[in-house]
Amino acid sequence: MSAGSPVAGRTGARGAGAWLTPLVVLAVLLAAAGLLGLWRSWWWAILGAGFVLVVLAAEGASRRLPFRLQTPFERALAWLFPLLVLAAWEWLSTSGVLNPRWFPPPSRIVGALWDLTVNYDRFSGTSLIGRPWVIPSRLAEQGWPGVAALFDESHVWATLSRVIIGFVLGAVPALLVGMVMGLNRTVRTMLDSTMSAIYVLPKIAIFPILMLVFPDPFGEGPKVTVVAISAFFLVALSTMAGVQGIDKVLLQAGSNFGANRWQMLRHVILPGALPIVFNGLRLALGTALIVIVAVEFVRAKTGVGYLVYYHWQVLGTPKMYAALVVVMVLGVGLTALLQLVERLVMPWRR
């Protein structure tokens, strides 16, 4: 059958209609909503219908594309859809459908983020990233103590240091405890129920107790410790589950080859448990960031969480949203760093 035959033409028209028709319906819907003045009352329903139509158009276009273009199309879709959401937010806020005081347009949030990044708050003696562009002059004038002072004034560094130190302090012993719990039935029986009960306890609830324990209740000790506790129980329980979930065939194969305990641990148990262990580490890292931001809301003078809470108090909503964007960037960056470690530790999963 030739490409120009009537049957081929009808098939091509149906294929094009699979993605073109939803876009035409979307255009008609948006135009009708604008002409009839329905946006203020029904913006949420119109956006919901628009989302469904965009999904139908994307699925129709995906079915029409050759296989070599599928991956670029999916990547473009992953980047374009967030931009579409931001454009819709910008339009809804600037047109007054959304209250711009509580939902400032993304363009103002970007401006606030730039303002936070380049300016130094003389009142609180803080900045967002520590003004790295003044490091050369500060090093020449005050030496390394002056450079260290730039780190101390940084909200991002304050949050990052608390998360990383607390995460390491909690995850390292948790890996050992979880490994022992997975290998030893008696230890698992003794600890499993107790640790599971503490695991479900909101860790922010124990922060007041930690403030009583440490000599300086407003110092870094309670903040780092609550992060370490949050990471400890999650990593320990996931490590235990990873060790217990190792395929019995692998254990039997290692035994048949005459592996001793150390060889079994190194060549069978650890590689078998690592995927579940890294899942637990990723969850623990995300939890650590959530916990420290919550703590910084109420008991900190530096940190991204403090920045969010402060600008909420003074109704600086663009800067509040800008600080939330920084929290998201930190979360994505830390997760990417852990995934890099995972690829280095488990090269066979690339």
XYZ file of C-alpha atoms in Angstrom:
350
model
C 0.000 0.000 0.000
C 1.516 3.346 -1.023
C 1.796 6.235 1.394
C -0.395 8.355 -0.821
C -3.250 5.810 -1.077
C -6.714 6.794 0.317
C -6.425 4.215 3.138
C -2.997 5.526 4.176
C -4.348 9.064 4.057
C -7.303 8.174 6.312
C -4.937 6.403 8.766
C -2.639 9.442 8.858
C -5.595 11.750 9.427
C -6.828 9.593 12.325
C -3.283 9.593 13.802
C -2.994 13.350 13.529
C -6.459 13.731 15.034
C -5.389 11.734 18.081
C -3.207 14.640 19.253
C -4.628 17.572 17.291
C -8.252 17.196 18.369
C -7.543 17.588 22.152
C -5.539 20.756 21.410
C -8.374 22.197 19.328
C -10.867 21.381 22.102
C -8.505 23.019 24.625
C -8.258 26.169 22.523
C -12.066 26.334 22.213
C -12.443 25.758 25.971
C -9.997 28.543 26.876
C -11.597 30.952 24.412
C -15.109 30.195 25.685
C -14.010 30.602 29.317
C -12.507 33.980 28.465
C -15.526 35.214 26.504
C -18.052 34.056 29.121
C -16.001 35.315 32.069
C -15.835 31.936 33.784
C -12.218 32.111 34.878
C -12.686 33.596 38.351
C -15.324 31.068 39.451
C -14.324 27.993 37.510
C -10.549 28.348 37.037
C -9.840 25.116 38.904
C -12.280 23.086 36.747
C -10.968 24.681 33.533
C -7.379 23.894 34.514
C -8.356 20.313 35.380
C -10.038 19.852 32.007
C -7.027 21.487 30.327
C -4.698 19.049 32.041
C -6.725 16.061 30.797
C -6.737 17.424 27.235
C -2.967 18.047 27.311
C -2.406 14.472 28.523
C -4.590 13.129 25.686
C -2.701 15.239 23.134
C 0.679 14.085 24.496
C -0.372 10.423 24.424
C -1.672 10.785 20.862
C 1.560 12.435 19.730
C 3.654 9.786 21.517
C 1.892 6.989 19.604
C 2.626 8.723 16.297
C 6.343 9.257 16.891
C 8.961 6.763 15.658
C 10.836 4.822 18.322
C 14.069 6.883 17.988
C 12.184 10.048 18.954
C 10.379 8.607 21.973
C 13.117 9.409 24.517
C 13.667 13.035 23.345
C 9.887 13.522 23.339
C 9.559 12.249 26.927
C 12.425 14.486 28.075
C 10.849 17.479 26.384
C 7.526 16.611 28.022
C 9.189 16.399 31.452
C 10.656 19.912 31.031
C 7.811 21.596 29.188
C 4.982 20.625 31.512
C 6.475 22.384 34.598
C 7.007 25.458 32.401
C 3.358 25.230 31.359
C 2.298 25.084 35.017
C 4.455 28.124 35.835
C 2.997 30.023 32.878
C -0.539 29.220 34.070
C 0.369 30.330 37.607
C 1.863 33.574 36.257
C -1.257 34.346 34.256
C -3.707 33.456 37.063
C -1.809 35.622 39.552
C -1.219 38.676 37.356
C -4.810 38.610 36.097
C -6.171 38.628 39.648
C -7.786 35.193 39.573
C -5.386 34.201 42.367
C -4.587 36.641 45.161
C -1.071 37.903 44.290
C -0.352 38.627 47.967
C -0.576 34.940 48.895
C 0.257 33.475 45.475
C 2.774 35.869 43.922
C 3.563 35.213 40.241
C 6.700 33.166 39.538
C 8.386 36.214 37.968
C 8.239 38.021 41.347
C 9.498 34.891 43.126
C 12.480 34.755 40.768
C 13.157 38.433 41.500
C 12.932 37.776 45.252
C 15.315 34.831 44.918
C 17.824 37.048 43.123
C 17.400 39.708 45.811
C 18.037 37.174 48.585
C 21.072 35.813 46.751
C 22.939 39.045 46.054
C 22.010 41.115 49.124
C 23.358 40.988 52.660
C 20.895 41.484 55.536
C 22.706 43.876 57.864
C 19.978 43.583 60.513
C 20.400 39.832 61.030
C 23.959 39.593 59.672
C 22.984 36.847 57.230
C 22.831 36.141 53.502
C 21.423 33.287 51.453
C 24.602 31.675 50.113
C 27.344 33.559 51.993
C 28.408 36.025 49.259
C 31.113 33.880 47.593
C 32.067 36.826 45.319
C 33.630 38.668 48.293
C 35.840 35.723 49.293
C 38.996 37.067 47.545
C 38.781 40.491 49.208
C 37.803 38.983 52.570
C 40.712 36.533 52.367
C 43.134 39.376 51.656
C 41.812 41.543 54.500
C 40.956 39.047 57.272
C 42.447 35.733 56.189
C 40.664 32.387 56.551
C 38.703 33.436 59.663
C 37.034 36.052 57.484
C 36.146 33.390 54.886
C 34.754 31.136 57.632
C 32.567 34.041 58.768
C 30.995 34.097 55.288
C 29.957 30.459 55.738
C 28.506 31.301 59.146
C 26.267 33.987 57.680
C 24.878 31.646 54.974
C 21.361 30.253 55.430
C 22.003 27.495 52.883
C 25.222 26.401 54.564
C 23.523 26.365 57.978
C 20.788 24.017 56.748
C 23.143 21.855 54.680
C 25.659 21.382 57.496
C 22.920 20.374 59.949
C 21.433 17.872 57.485
C 24.748 16.320 56.409
C 26.266 16.044 59.896
C 23.046 14.723 61.431
C 22.451 12.313 58.552
C 25.956 10.827 58.792
C 25.774 10.571 62.596
C 22.456 8.746 62.333
C 22.972 6.616 59.215
C 26.386 5.089 59.983
C 25.421 3.382 63.280
C 22.011 2.563 61.790
C 23.671 0.547 59.025
C 25.516 -1.536 61.601
C 22.471 -2.007 63.829
C 20.253 -2.876 60.852
C 22.800 -5.375 59.581
C 22.970 -7.099 62.965
C 19.180 -7.136 63.225
C 18.927 -8.694 59.790
C 21.492 -11.411 60.553
C 20.632 -12.226 64.139
C 17.116 -13.359 64.964
C 17.452 -12.761 68.713
C 18.576 -9.155 68.292
C 15.822 -8.610 65.733
C 13.188 -9.976 68.089
C 14.392 -7.756 70.919
C 14.655 -4.516 68.953
C 12.203 -4.671 66.057
C 8.950 -3.753 67.849
C 10.584 -1.036 69.968
C 12.323 0.581 67.009
C 9.191 0.372 64.881
C 7.235 2.165 67.615
C 9.836 4.941 67.893
C 10.059 5.178 64.108
C 6.436 6.289 63.772
C 6.878 8.939 66.480
C 7.093 12.438 64.918
C 10.709 13.375 65.522
C 9.923 17.060 65.839
C 7.993 16.101 69.005
C 11.199 15.042 70.777
C 13.007 18.296 69.959
C 11.894 19.981 73.234
C 13.364 17.029 75.164
C 16.667 17.415 73.315
C 16.691 21.107 74.204
C 16.564 20.093 77.865
C 19.360 17.552 77.438
C 21.949 19.835 75.858
C 23.712 22.602 77.839
C 22.904 25.115 75.080
C 19.261 24.476 74.140
C 19.454 26.987 71.282
C 22.777 25.728 69.892
C 23.493 23.274 67.120
C 23.459 20.157 69.332
C 19.684 19.628 69.557
C 19.177 20.424 65.856
C 21.832 17.968 64.630
C 20.693 15.300 67.094
C 17.055 15.384 66.018
C 18.213 14.919 62.401
C 20.443 11.998 63.430
C 17.581 10.320 65.305
C 15.268 10.785 62.311
C 17.773 9.104 60.009
C 18.777 6.358 62.432
C 15.502 4.469 62.782
C 14.561 4.662 59.102
C 17.965 3.469 57.887
C 18.202 0.728 60.522
C 14.792 -0.732 59.694
C 15.357 -0.561 55.924
C 18.777 -2.198 56.287
C 17.239 -4.989 58.345
C 14.570 -5.479 55.670
C 17.234 -5.522 52.949
C 19.268 -8.208 54.695
C 16.195 -10.308 55.402
C 15.001 -9.997 51.804
C 18.097 -11.496 50.214
C 17.225 -14.321 47.866
C 17.797 -17.671 49.592
C 19.195 -19.044 46.333
C 22.084 -16.577 46.564
C 22.807 -17.594 50.147
C 22.723 -21.267 49.182
C 25.013 -20.615 46.206
C 27.520 -18.843 48.435
C 27.405 -21.711 50.901
C 27.878 -24.274 48.126
C 31.008 -22.468 46.971
C 32.424 -22.783 50.467
C 32.332 -19.092 51.397
C 33.112 -18.338 55.023
C 31.128 -15.780 57.071
C 33.208 -12.796 55.999
C 33.045 -13.817 52.342
C 29.293 -14.357 52.608
C 28.898 -10.908 54.145
C 31.101 -9.187 51.581
C 30.112 -10.984 48.377
C 26.497 -12.062 48.992
C 24.749 -10.260 51.839
C 26.006 -6.714 51.290
C 25.472 -6.634 47.487
C 22.060 -8.264 47.931
C 20.893 -5.798 50.583
C 22.324 -2.595 49.064
C 19.337 -1.697 46.810
C 16.953 -1.675 49.804
C 19.586 0.053 51.959
C 19.920 2.910 49.456
C 16.143 3.238 49.247
C 16.167 3.723 53.017
C 19.030 6.232 52.790
C 17.133 8.298 50.214
C 14.020 8.345 52.393
C 16.103 9.201 55.458
C 17.810 12.076 53.653
C 14.475 13.551 52.604
C 13.138 13.125 56.139
C 16.245 14.793 57.574
C 15.687 17.850 55.386
C 12.011 18.044 56.351
C 12.814 17.758 60.061
C 15.542 20.414 60.068
C 13.375 22.875 58.127
C 10.596 22.336 60.675
C 13.037 22.879 63.555
C 14.407 26.023 61.925
C 10.881 27.399 61.785
C 10.799 27.738 65.548
C 14.328 27.600 66.974
C 16.967 29.080 64.684
C 18.407 32.405 63.596
C 19.928 31.011 60.411
C 18.819 28.352 57.950
C 16.405 28.138 55.056
C 13.563 27.130 57.370
C 14.138 30.277 59.425
C 14.084 32.283 56.197
C 10.690 30.801 55.218
C 9.181 31.480 58.634
C 10.599 34.999 58.939
C 9.242 36.169 55.594
C 5.886 34.550 56.379
C 5.754 36.612 59.578
C 6.487 39.897 57.788
C 4.192 38.964 54.855
C 7.089 38.902 52.402
C 5.477 36.129 50.422
C 7.719 36.366 47.299
C 10.800 35.797 49.482
C 8.961 33.089 51.431
C 8.295 31.229 48.177
C 11.886 31.885 47.081
C 13.124 30.187 50.262
C 10.818 27.237 49.549
C 12.381 26.987 46.093
C 15.792 26.805 47.792
C 14.503 23.944 49.983
C 13.402 22.059 46.871
C 16.756 22.666 45.176
C 18.565 21.385 48.273
C 16.390 18.273 48.323
C 16.989 17.549 44.635
C 20.722 18.230 44.961
C 21.179 15.989 48.000
C 19.192 13.198 46.354
C 21.291 13.484 43.178
C 24.457 13.322 45.279
C 23.245 10.163 47.000
C 22.321 8.624 43.634
C 25.862 9.342 42.450
C 27.220 7.504 45.490
C 24.796 4.659 44.757
C 26.098 4.325 41.190
C 29.679 4.266 42.470
C 28.906 1.644 45.123
C 26.702 -0.475 42.850
C 28.192 -0.163 39.336
C 26.261 -3.252 38.217
C 22.959 -1.309 38.471
C 23.929 1.423 35.942
